[in-house]
XYZ file of C-alpha atoms in Angstrom:
247
model
C 0.680 0.539 -0.118
C 0.972 3.062 -1.213
C 2.782 5.908 1.911
C -0.316 8.547 0.088
C -3.334 5.489 0.757
C -2.181 4.960 4.352
C -2.468 8.198 5.862
C -5.854 8.971 5.003
C -4.774 10.719 1.421
C -2.207 12.840 3.126
C 1.440 13.589 2.889
C 3.501 12.465 6.246
C 3.778 16.731 6.560
C 0.255 16.942 5.572
C -1.185 14.838 7.857
C 0.711 16.286 10.510
C -0.339 19.786 9.685
C -3.773 18.162 10.606
C -2.640 16.939 14.621
C -1.780 20.736 14.967
C 2.103 20.486 13.513
C 2.196 23.604 11.436
C 0.470 26.629 9.718
C -3.291 24.795 9.152
C -3.933 22.623 6.232
C -7.633 22.430 4.305
C -10.153 21.640 7.258
C -9.699 17.893 6.249
C -15.715 11.289 18.844
C -13.279 10.915 21.512
C -13.611 6.928 21.391
C -9.916 6.617 23.363
C -9.155 6.827 27.797
C -9.621 9.908 29.247
C -6.291 11.319 31.075
C -7.509 14.003 33.380
C -6.375 14.797 37.168
C -8.056 13.186 40.073
C -9.604 15.419 42.550
C -11.211 13.347 44.275
C -10.050 11.695 47.570
C -11.524 8.269 47.088
C -13.585 6.414 45.729
C -16.905 4.408 45.682
C -15.315 1.535 47.604
C -13.645 4.368 49.527
C -10.243 3.768 49.210
C -7.904 5.892 49.246
C -7.061 8.319 45.845
C -4.063 10.967 46.507
C -5.539 14.580 44.426
C -3.522 15.862 42.237
C -2.225 12.324 40.992
C -3.252 11.906 37.040
C -5.888 9.180 36.401
C -6.471 7.040 33.464
C -9.847 5.990 32.049
C -9.541 2.389 30.960
C -12.615 -0.373 30.289
C -10.721 -2.161 32.819
C -10.897 -0.051 34.907
C -8.821 3.376 36.045
C -5.412 3.493 37.135
C -3.671 6.556 39.070
C -0.101 7.904 38.681
C 2.086 10.982 39.534
C 5.233 9.847 37.940
C 3.121 9.784 34.364
C 4.684 10.667 30.743
C 2.389 11.916 27.382
C 3.671 11.495 23.427
C 1.476 13.936 22.128
C 1.133 13.316 18.331
C -3.165 15.667 17.836
C -3.386 19.208 19.486
C -6.875 19.704 18.561
C -9.937 22.005 20.585
C -13.925 22.111 21.307
C -16.247 23.931 22.706
C -18.496 22.849 24.808
C -21.826 24.466 26.612
C -22.157 21.962 29.463
C -26.210 22.367 31.542
C -25.487 21.528 34.936
C -28.749 21.027 36.612
C -29.740 18.694 33.277
C -25.933 17.349 33.927
C -25.497 17.147 29.688
C -24.195 18.786 27.105
C -26.727 20.899 25.564
C -24.094 22.288 22.401
C -20.738 21.715 21.134
C -18.502 22.531 18.639
C -16.629 21.059 15.857
C -12.941 19.357 16.872
C -10.678 22.189 15.765
C -7.534 23.149 15.298
C -5.860 26.666 16.187
C -7.257 28.834 13.551
C -10.126 27.210 12.048
C -13.676 27.940 12.254
C -15.092 26.344 15.249
C -18.496 25.837 14.484
C -21.145 24.330 16.488
C -24.030 22.121 16.372
C -26.521 25.462 16.020
C -24.805 26.454 13.100
C -23.476 28.971 15.133
C -19.644 29.032 16.121
C -17.975 28.928 19.287
C -21.290 27.804 20.910
C -22.297 31.486 20.890
C -18.808 32.020 23.240
C -17.046 35.478 21.752
C -13.783 35.305 21.034
C -11.301 35.514 23.966
C -9.644 39.461 22.466
C -13.342 40.478 22.784
C -14.728 39.464 26.155
C -11.755 39.892 27.854
C -13.350 43.661 27.447
C -16.116 42.799 28.393
C -17.425 43.168 32.254
C -18.799 40.428 34.981
C -22.055 40.685 34.671
C -22.210 39.617 30.918
C -19.117 37.310 31.356
C -21.384 35.296 33.419
C -23.650 34.763 30.107
C -21.404 32.559 29.226
C -20.070 30.661 32.483
C -21.572 27.090 31.109
C -19.245 27.486 27.958
C -15.548 26.342 27.728
C -13.024 25.720 25.576
C -10.690 22.315 26.139
C -7.860 22.038 24.839
C -7.149 18.006 23.786
C -4.736 15.814 23.480
C -4.956 13.132 21.960
C -1.095 10.873 22.684
C 0.248 7.916 24.103
C 0.192 7.670 27.541
C 3.389 5.847 30.003
C 2.687 5.340 33.903
C 5.942 4.665 35.750
C 4.595 3.910 39.221
C 0.870 3.197 37.684
C -1.353 1.409 39.663
C -5.753 0.649 40.264
C -7.377 2.537 43.269
C -7.468 -0.473 45.657
C -2.639 -0.232 44.857
C -2.225 -3.426 42.080
C 0.036 -2.214 39.942
C -1.117 -1.916 36.596
C 1.848 -2.019 32.941
C 0.549 1.541 30.892
C 3.160 1.493 28.684
C 2.578 4.354 25.719
C -1.570 3.421 25.819
C -3.659 6.324 23.087
C -5.496 8.488 25.296
C -7.007 11.808 25.601
C -6.021 14.466 27.650
C -8.262 17.670 28.020
C -6.559 20.358 29.353
C -9.083 24.228 30.028
C -9.147 27.154 31.986
C -5.277 27.848 32.679
C -3.920 24.746 31.372
C -5.000 25.770 28.342
C -2.061 26.656 27.319
C 0.859 25.085 29.105
C 1.254 22.250 26.273
C 2.115 25.309 23.754
C 4.158 26.913 26.135
C 6.209 23.851 27.369
C 6.666 22.237 23.966
C 5.041 23.338 21.076
C 7.207 26.273 21.373
C 10.441 25.052 22.918
C 10.233 22.030 20.123
C 8.993 24.588 17.530
C 12.683 26.829 19.001
C 14.663 23.394 17.917
C 13.091 22.886 14.710
C 11.479 19.915 15.985
C 7.751 18.504 15.915
C 6.235 18.414 18.985
C 5.499 14.475 18.060
C 8.946 13.699 18.300
C 8.794 14.558 21.951
C 7.676 13.105 25.178
C 6.946 15.225 28.227
C 6.335 15.141 31.716
C 3.040 15.164 32.711
C 3.487 18.091 35.906
C 0.665 18.830 38.289
C 0.968 21.735 41.043
C -1.538 22.947 43.538
C -3.331 26.085 44.040
C -5.926 27.643 47.464
C -8.025 29.771 46.518
C -10.400 30.899 49.732
C -11.954 27.239 50.224
C -11.302 26.290 46.508
C -7.942 23.767 45.564
C -8.363 23.412 42.316
C -4.475 22.177 40.231
C -2.518 23.435 36.809
C -1.201 21.001 34.462
C 2.170 21.855 33.257
C 5.099 19.349 31.017
C 8.347 18.586 31.576
C 9.290 17.885 27.438
C 12.300 15.817 27.081
C 14.902 17.048 24.702
C 18.337 14.877 25.391
C 15.501 11.460 24.029
C 13.537 12.786 20.604
C 12.128 9.621 18.870
C 12.100 9.764 14.923
C 8.643 10.156 13.551
C 7.873 6.470 12.299
C 5.598 4.772 10.077
C 3.628 3.432 13.221
C 3.226 6.768 14.286
C 1.917 8.006 11.316
C -0.758 5.402 11.465
C -2.259 6.183 14.518
C -1.845 9.936 13.448
C -4.495 8.401 10.947
C -5.926 6.988 13.425
C -6.931 10.262 15.071
C -7.729 11.698 12.670
C -11.137 9.316 11.640
C -11.509 10.397 15.535
C -12.085 13.473 15.332
C -13.577 13.462 11.719
C -16.460 10.833 12.986
C -17.239 13.345 15.143
C -17.361 16.991 13.666
C -19.561 14.663 11.130
C -21.781 13.884 13.674
C -21.593 17.945 14.955
C -22.058 19.007 11.429
């Protein structure tokens, strides 16, 4: 099978651009296990959990770790309008790259939320109208947990498991600042770099929250292999399937 046929009809460079590496090209389902920061101090069985650790939601059950590394292959974003009262998503956009038009299910953009540059100039009362709408950073990648354990403490091997890491708020720009920009300065693609995930605890009055940062390992840069390109092609299939439903 030819190289073009392998990768969604794209050359490797076009596929990398579709993953968020490089300049946006023409526009070309989340089914992966979610990776996220753990905010629970115990699970439903009463097992003690460490807040601020990283949790991977596998079909067999959650795995927790503090020594966690991720190699990101796709960098996207998606707006969601969440109704807390009904515990439901009432609108969402396509999964898109920076610079793409964020078309939503109603035919609008960004679920009705103004662009960031416009929102900053609005007063707090107007901003409050858009509180239910969040923009998530979607990092599609492969995660390795050196100390992965179940909630009951059973050691669990997690090595290069495909996942989706969702970020928002104060952690939204961390991947750009910590990985993308330094990679670009070294004339690398971010897909060539594996990063340790770091969480920092913050307290604002009675509210405790964690922010995420990345510590890229530039001493062990990885060449992009044929299997990496195939994985990115699968990511693009997932993104396109979700976007088809939204549209």
